PDB file of C-alpha atoms in Angstrom:
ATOM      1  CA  UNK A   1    -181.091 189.875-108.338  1.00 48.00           C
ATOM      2  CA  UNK A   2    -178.717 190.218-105.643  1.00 48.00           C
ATOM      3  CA  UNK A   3    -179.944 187.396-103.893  1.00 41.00           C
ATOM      4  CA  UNK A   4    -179.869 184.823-107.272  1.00 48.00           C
ATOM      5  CA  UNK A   5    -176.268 186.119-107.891  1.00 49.00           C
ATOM      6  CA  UNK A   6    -174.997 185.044-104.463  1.00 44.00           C
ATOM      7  CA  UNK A   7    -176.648 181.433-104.682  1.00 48.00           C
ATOM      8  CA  UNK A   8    -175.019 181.386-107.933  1.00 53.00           C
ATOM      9  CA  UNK A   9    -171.858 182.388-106.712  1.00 53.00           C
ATOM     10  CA  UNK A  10    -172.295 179.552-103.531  1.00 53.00           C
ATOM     11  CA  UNK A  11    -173.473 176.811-105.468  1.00 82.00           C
ATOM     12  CA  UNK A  12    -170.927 176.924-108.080  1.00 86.00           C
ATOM     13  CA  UNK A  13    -168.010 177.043-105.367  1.00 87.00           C
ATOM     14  CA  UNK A  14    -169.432 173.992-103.535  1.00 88.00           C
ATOM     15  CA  UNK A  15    -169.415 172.202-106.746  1.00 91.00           C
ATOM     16  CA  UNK A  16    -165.859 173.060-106.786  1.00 93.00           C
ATOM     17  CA  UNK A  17    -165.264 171.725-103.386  1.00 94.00           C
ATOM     18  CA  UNK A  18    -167.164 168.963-103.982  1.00 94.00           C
ATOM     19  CA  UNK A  19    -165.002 167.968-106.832  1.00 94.00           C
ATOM     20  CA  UNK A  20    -161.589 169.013-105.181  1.00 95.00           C
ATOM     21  CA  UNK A  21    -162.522 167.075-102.115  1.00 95.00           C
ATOM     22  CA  UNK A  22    -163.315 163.963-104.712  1.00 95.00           C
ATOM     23  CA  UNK A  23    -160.045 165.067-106.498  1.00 94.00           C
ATOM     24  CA  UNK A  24    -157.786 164.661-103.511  1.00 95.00           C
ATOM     25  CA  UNK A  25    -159.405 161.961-101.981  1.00 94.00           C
ATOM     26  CA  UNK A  26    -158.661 159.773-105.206  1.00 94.00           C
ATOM     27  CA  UNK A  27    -155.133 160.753-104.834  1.00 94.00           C
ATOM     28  CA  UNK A  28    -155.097 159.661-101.229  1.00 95.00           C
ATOM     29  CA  UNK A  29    -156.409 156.747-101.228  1.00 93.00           C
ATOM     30  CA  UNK A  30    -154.787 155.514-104.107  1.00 91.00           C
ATOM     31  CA  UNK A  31    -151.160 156.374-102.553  1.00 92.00           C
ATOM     32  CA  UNK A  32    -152.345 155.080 -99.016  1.00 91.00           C
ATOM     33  CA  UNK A  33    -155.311 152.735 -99.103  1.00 89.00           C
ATOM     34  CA  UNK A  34    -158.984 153.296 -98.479  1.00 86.00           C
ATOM     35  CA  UNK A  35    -158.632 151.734 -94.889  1.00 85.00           C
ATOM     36  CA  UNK A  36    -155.487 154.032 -94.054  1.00 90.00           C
ATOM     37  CA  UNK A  37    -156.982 157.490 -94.906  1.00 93.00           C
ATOM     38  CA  UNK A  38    -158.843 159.974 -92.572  1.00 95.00           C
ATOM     39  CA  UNK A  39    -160.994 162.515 -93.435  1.00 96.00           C
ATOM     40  CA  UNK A  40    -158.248 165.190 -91.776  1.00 96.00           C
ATOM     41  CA  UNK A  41    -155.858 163.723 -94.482  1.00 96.00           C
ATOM     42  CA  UNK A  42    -158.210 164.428 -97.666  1.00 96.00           C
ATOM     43  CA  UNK A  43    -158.864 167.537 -96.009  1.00 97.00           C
ATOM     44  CA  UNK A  44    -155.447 168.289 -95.801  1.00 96.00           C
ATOM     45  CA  UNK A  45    -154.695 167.151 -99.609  1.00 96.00           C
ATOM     46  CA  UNK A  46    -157.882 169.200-100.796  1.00 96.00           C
ATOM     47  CA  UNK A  47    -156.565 172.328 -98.888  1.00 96.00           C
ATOM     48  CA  UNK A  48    -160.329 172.425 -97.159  1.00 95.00           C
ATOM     49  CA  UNK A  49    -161.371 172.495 -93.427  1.00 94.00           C
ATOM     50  CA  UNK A  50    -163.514 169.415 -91.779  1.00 95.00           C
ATOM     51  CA  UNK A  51    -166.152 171.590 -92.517  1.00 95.00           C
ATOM     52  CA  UNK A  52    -166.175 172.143 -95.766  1.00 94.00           C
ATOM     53  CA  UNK A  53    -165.785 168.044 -96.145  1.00 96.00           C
ATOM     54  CA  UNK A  54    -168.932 167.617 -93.794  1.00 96.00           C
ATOM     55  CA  UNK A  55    -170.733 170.448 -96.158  1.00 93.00           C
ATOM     56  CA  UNK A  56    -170.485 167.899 -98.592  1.00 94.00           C
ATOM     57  CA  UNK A  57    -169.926 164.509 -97.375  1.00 95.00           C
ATOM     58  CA  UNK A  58    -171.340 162.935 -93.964  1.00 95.00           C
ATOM     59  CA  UNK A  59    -168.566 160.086 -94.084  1.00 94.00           C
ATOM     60  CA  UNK A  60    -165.466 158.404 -95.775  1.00 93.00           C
ATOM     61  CA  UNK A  61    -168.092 155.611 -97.340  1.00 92.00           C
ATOM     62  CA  UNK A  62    -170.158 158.545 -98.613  1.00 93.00           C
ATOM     63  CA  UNK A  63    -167.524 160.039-100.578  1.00 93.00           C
ATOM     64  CA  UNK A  64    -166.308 157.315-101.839  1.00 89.00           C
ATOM     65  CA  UNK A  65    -169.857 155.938-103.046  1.00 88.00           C
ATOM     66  CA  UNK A  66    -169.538 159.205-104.916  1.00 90.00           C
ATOM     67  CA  UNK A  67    -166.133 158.639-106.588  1.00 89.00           C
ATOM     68  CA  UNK A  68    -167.858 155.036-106.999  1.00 83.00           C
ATOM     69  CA  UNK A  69    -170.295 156.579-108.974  1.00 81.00           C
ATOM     70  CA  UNK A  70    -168.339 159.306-111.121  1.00 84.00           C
ATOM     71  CA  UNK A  71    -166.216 156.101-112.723  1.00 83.00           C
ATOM     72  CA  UNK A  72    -169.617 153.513-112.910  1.00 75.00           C
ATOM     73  CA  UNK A  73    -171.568 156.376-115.006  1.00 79.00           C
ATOM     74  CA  UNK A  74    -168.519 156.625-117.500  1.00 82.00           C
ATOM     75  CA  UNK A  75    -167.841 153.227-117.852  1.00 78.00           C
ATOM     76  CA  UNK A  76    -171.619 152.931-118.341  1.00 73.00           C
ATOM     77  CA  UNK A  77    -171.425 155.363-120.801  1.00 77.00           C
ATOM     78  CA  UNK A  78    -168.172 153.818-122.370  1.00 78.00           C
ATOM     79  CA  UNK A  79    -169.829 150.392-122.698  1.00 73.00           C
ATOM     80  CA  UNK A  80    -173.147 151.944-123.880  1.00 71.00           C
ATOM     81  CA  UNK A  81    -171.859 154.079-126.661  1.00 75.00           C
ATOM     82  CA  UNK A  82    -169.758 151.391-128.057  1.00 73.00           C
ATOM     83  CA  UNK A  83    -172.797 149.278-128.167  1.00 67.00           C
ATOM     84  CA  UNK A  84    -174.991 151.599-129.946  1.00 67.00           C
ATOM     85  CA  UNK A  85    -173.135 151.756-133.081  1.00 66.00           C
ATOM     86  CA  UNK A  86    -174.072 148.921-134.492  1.00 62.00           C
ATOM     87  CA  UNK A  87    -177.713 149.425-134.251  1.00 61.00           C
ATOM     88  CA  UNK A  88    -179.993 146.537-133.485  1.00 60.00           C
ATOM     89  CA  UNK A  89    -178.175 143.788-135.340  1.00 64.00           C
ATOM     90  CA  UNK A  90    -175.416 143.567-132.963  1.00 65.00           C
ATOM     91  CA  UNK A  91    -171.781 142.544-134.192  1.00 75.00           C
ATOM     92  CA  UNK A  92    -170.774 140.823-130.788  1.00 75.00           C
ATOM     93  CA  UNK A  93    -166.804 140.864-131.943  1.00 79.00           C
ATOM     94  CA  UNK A  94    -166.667 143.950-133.552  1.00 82.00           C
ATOM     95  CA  UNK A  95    -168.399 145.602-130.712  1.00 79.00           C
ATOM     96  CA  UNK A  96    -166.285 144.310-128.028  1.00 83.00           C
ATOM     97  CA  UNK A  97    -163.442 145.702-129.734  1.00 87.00           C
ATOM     98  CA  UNK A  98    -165.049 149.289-129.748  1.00 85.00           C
ATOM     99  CA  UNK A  99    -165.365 148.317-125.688  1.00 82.00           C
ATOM    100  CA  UNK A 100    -161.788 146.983-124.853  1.00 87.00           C
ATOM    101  CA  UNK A 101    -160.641 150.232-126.673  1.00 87.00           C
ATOM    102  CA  UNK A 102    -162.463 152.899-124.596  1.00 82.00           C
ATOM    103  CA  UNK A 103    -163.036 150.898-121.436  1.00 83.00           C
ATOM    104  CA  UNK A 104    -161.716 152.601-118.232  1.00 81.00           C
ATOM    105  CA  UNK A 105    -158.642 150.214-116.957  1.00 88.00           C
ATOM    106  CA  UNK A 106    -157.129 152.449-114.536  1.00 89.00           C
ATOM    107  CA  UNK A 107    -155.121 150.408-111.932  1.00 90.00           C
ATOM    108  CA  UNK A 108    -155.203 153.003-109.652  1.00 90.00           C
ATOM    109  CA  UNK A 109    -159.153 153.331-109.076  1.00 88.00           C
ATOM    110  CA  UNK A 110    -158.486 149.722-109.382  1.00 90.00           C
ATOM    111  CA  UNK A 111    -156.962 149.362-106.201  1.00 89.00           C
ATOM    112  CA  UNK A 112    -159.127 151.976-104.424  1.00 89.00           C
ATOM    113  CA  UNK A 113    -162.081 149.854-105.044  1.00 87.00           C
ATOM    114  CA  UNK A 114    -160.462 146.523-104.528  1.00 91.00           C
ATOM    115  CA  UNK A 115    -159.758 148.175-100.699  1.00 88.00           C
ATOM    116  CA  UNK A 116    -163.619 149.327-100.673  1.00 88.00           C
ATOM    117  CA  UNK A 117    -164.457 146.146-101.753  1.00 90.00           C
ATOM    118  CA  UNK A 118    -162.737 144.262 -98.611  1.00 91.00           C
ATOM    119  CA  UNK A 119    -163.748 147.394 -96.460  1.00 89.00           C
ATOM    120  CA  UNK A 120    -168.038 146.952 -97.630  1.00 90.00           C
ATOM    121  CA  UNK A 121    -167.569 142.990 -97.404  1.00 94.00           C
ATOM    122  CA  UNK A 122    -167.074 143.597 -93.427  1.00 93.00           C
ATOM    123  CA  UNK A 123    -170.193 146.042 -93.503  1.00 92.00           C
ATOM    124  CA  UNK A 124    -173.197 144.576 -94.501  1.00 94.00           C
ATOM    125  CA  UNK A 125    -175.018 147.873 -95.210  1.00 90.00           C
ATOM    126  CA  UNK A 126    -172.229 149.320 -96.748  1.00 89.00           C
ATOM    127  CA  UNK A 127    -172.294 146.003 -99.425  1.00 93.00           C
ATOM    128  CA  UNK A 128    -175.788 146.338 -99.930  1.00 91.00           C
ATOM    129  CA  UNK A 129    -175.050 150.068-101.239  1.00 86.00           C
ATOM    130  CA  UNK A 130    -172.204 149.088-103.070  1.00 87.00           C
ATOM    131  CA  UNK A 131    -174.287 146.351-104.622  1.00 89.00           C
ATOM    132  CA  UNK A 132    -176.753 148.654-105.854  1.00 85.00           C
ATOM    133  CA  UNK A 133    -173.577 151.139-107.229  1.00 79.00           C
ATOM    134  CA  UNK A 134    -172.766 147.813-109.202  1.00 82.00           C
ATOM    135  CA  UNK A 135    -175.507 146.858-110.524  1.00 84.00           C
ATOM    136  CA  UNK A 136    -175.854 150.007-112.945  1.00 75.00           C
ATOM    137  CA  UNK A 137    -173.483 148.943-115.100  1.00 74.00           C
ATOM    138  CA  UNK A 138    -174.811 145.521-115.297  1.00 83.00           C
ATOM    139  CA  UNK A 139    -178.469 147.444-116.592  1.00 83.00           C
ATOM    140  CA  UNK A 140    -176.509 149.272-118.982  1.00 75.00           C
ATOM    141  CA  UNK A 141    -175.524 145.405-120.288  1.00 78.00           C
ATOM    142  CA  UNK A 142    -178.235 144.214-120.104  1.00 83.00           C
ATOM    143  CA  UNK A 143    -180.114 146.960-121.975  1.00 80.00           C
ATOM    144  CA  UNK A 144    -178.231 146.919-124.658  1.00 70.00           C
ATOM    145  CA  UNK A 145    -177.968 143.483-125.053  1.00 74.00           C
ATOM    146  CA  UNK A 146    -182.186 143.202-124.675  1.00 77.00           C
ATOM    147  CA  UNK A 147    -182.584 146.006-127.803  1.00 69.00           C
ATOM    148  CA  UNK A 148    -180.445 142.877-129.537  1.00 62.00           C
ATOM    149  CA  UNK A 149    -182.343 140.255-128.517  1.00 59.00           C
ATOM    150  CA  UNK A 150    -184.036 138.999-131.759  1.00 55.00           C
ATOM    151  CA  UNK A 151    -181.614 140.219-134.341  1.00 55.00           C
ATOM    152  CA  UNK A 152    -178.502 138.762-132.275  1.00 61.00           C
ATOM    153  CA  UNK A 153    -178.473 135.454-130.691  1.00 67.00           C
ATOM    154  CA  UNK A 154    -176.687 134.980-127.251  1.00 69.00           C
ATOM    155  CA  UNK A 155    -175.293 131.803-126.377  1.00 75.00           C
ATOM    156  CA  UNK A 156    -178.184 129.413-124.880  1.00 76.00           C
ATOM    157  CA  UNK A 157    -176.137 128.937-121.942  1.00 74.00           C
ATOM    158  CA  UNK A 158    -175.665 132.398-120.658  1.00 77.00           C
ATOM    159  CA  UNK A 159    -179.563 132.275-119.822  1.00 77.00           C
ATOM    160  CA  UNK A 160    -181.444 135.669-119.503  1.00 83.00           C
ATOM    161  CA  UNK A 161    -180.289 138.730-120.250  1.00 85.00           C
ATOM    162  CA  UNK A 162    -179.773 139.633-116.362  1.00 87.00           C
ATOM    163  CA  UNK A 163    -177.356 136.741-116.531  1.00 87.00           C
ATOM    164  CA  UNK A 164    -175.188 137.482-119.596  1.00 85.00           C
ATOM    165  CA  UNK A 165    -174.743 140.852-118.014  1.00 86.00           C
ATOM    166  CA  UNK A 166    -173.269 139.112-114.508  1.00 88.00           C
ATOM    167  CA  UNK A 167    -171.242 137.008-116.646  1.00 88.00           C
ATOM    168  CA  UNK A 168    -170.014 140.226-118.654  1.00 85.00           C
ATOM    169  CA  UNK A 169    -169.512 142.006-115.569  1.00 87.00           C
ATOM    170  CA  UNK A 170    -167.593 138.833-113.992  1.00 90.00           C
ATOM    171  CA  UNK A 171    -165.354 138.702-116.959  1.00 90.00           C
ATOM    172  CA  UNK A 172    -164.162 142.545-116.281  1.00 89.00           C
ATOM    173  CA  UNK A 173    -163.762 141.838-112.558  1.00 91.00           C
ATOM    174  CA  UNK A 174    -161.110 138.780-113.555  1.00 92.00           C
ATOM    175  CA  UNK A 175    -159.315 140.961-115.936  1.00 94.00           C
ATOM    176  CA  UNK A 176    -159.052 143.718-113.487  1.00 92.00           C
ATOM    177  CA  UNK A 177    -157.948 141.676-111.013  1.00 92.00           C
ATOM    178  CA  UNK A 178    -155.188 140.404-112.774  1.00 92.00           C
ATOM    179  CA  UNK A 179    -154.227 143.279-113.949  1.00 94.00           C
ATOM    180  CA  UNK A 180    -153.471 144.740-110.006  1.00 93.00           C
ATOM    181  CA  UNK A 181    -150.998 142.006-110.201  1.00 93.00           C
ATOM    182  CA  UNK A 182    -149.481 142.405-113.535  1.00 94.00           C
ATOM    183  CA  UNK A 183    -149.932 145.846-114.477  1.00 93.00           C
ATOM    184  CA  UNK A 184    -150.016 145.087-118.183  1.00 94.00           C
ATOM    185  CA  UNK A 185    -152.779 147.365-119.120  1.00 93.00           C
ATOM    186  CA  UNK A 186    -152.918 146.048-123.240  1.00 93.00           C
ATOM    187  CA  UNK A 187    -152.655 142.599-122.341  1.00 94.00           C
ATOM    188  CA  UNK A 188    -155.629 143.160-120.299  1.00 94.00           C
ATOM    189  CA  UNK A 189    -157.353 144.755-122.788  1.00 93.00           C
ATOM    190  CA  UNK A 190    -156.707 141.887-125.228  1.00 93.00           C
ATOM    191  CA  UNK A 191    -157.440 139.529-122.502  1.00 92.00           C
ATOM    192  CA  UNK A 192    -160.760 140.984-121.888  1.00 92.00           C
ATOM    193  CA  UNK A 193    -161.456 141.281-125.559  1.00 91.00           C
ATOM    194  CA  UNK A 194    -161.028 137.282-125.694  1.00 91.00           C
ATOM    195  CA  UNK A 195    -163.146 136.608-123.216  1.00 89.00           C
ATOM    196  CA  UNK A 196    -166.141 138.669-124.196  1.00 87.00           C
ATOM    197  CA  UNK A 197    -165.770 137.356-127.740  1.00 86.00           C
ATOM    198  CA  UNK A 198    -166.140 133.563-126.336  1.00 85.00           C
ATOM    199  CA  UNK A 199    -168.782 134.747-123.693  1.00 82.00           C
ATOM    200  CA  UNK A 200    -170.878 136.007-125.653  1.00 79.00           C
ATOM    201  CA  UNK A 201    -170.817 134.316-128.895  1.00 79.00           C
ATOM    202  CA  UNK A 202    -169.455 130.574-127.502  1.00 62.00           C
ATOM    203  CA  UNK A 203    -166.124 131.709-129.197  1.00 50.00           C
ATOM    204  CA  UNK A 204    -167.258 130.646-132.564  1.00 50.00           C
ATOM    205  CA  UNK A 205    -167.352 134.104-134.255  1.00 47.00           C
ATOM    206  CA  UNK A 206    -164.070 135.529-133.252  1.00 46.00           C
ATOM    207  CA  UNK A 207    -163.267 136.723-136.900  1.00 45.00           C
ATOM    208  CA  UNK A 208    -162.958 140.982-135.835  1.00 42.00           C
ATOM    209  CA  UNK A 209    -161.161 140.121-133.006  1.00 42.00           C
ATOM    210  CA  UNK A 210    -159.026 137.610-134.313  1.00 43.00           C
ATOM    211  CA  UNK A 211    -158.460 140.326-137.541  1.00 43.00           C
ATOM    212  CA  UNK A 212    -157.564 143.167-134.934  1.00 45.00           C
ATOM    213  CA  UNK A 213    -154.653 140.924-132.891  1.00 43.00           C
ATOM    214  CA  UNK A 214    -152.888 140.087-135.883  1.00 42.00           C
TER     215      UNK A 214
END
């Protein structure tokens, strides 16, 4: 018993390193720049030793693979649960509302993993993993959009279902983009909202959307 209430007692305080190490390292980077950080600086903004960051991490890339991963599952989960509501008839405009409203559009993550981005594009392994990191929140798309298949139709042109979730993803990656620039968080939102509407129903059911802007 004394043994299971120390392991206890262990794992729940690395957990809590973990997640202060993740904390501070979000802070850090987002003030300085993924490229511009060391690990002795998120050490020293987590109030942790190098080894308690190599107890949980074996590099920079590693940790933030795991930030990477905290913000895909809840936008995953963001875009998923707005989906499900409308059962298997999907209302395309209706439910990209439900998205735009929920949908994680913080412009600081936004430029930690625009510097990742330019940091994995110089690393070919590092891409590949980042790739992979990507791509579940393109299944998540496509997943829901396959339940619809047969009680919504998708514009022709989109292709597969693999494909209208690239072009859905490609649509948040513009908006996001511009919105590093611009940092006008609800025109982005509306932005986004446009765009998915006309994606994914060749624009010519816009009536929720259009209802909700004015």
């Amino acid at each position: 018993m004394a043994v299971e209430g120390t392991t206890k007692r262990v794992t729940k305080r690395r957990v809590r390193t973990r997640a202060n190490l993740l904390d501070a390292a979000f802070a850090v980077f987002a003030a300085k720049g993924f490229g511009r950080v060391s690990i002795e600086e998120v050490c020293e903004a987590a109030g942790y030793s190098r080894g308690a960051f190599y107890s949980n991490f074996d590099s920079l890339d590693e940790l933030f693979f795991a930030l990477y991963q905290q913000r895909a599952d809840l936008i995953a989960g963001q875009v998923s649960g707005a989906l499900a509501l409308d059962g298997p008839d999907l209302d395309v405009p209706a439910a990209v509302d439900r998205v735009t409203e929920v949908l994680l559009l913080d412009r600081d993550w936004l430029l930690v993993k625009t510097d990742f981005l330019v940091h994995a594009a110089r690393d070919p392994a590092v891409a590949r993993s980042l790739l992979e990191h990507r791509a579940r929140l393109r299944e998540a798309i496509a997943d829901r959009l396959s339940r619809a298949r047969g009680h919504t139709q998708l514009p022709a042109v989109l292709g597969d279902i693999d494909s209208a979730a690239h072009a859905v993803v490609a649509a948040y990656d513009g908006v996001t983009t511009q919105l590093l620039l611009d940092r006008d968080v609800e025109h982005a939102r509306v932005w986004l909202g446009q765009l998915l509407t006309a994606l994914l129903t060749d624009g010519s059911d816009t009536t929720a959307s259009a209802h909700k802007r004015t």
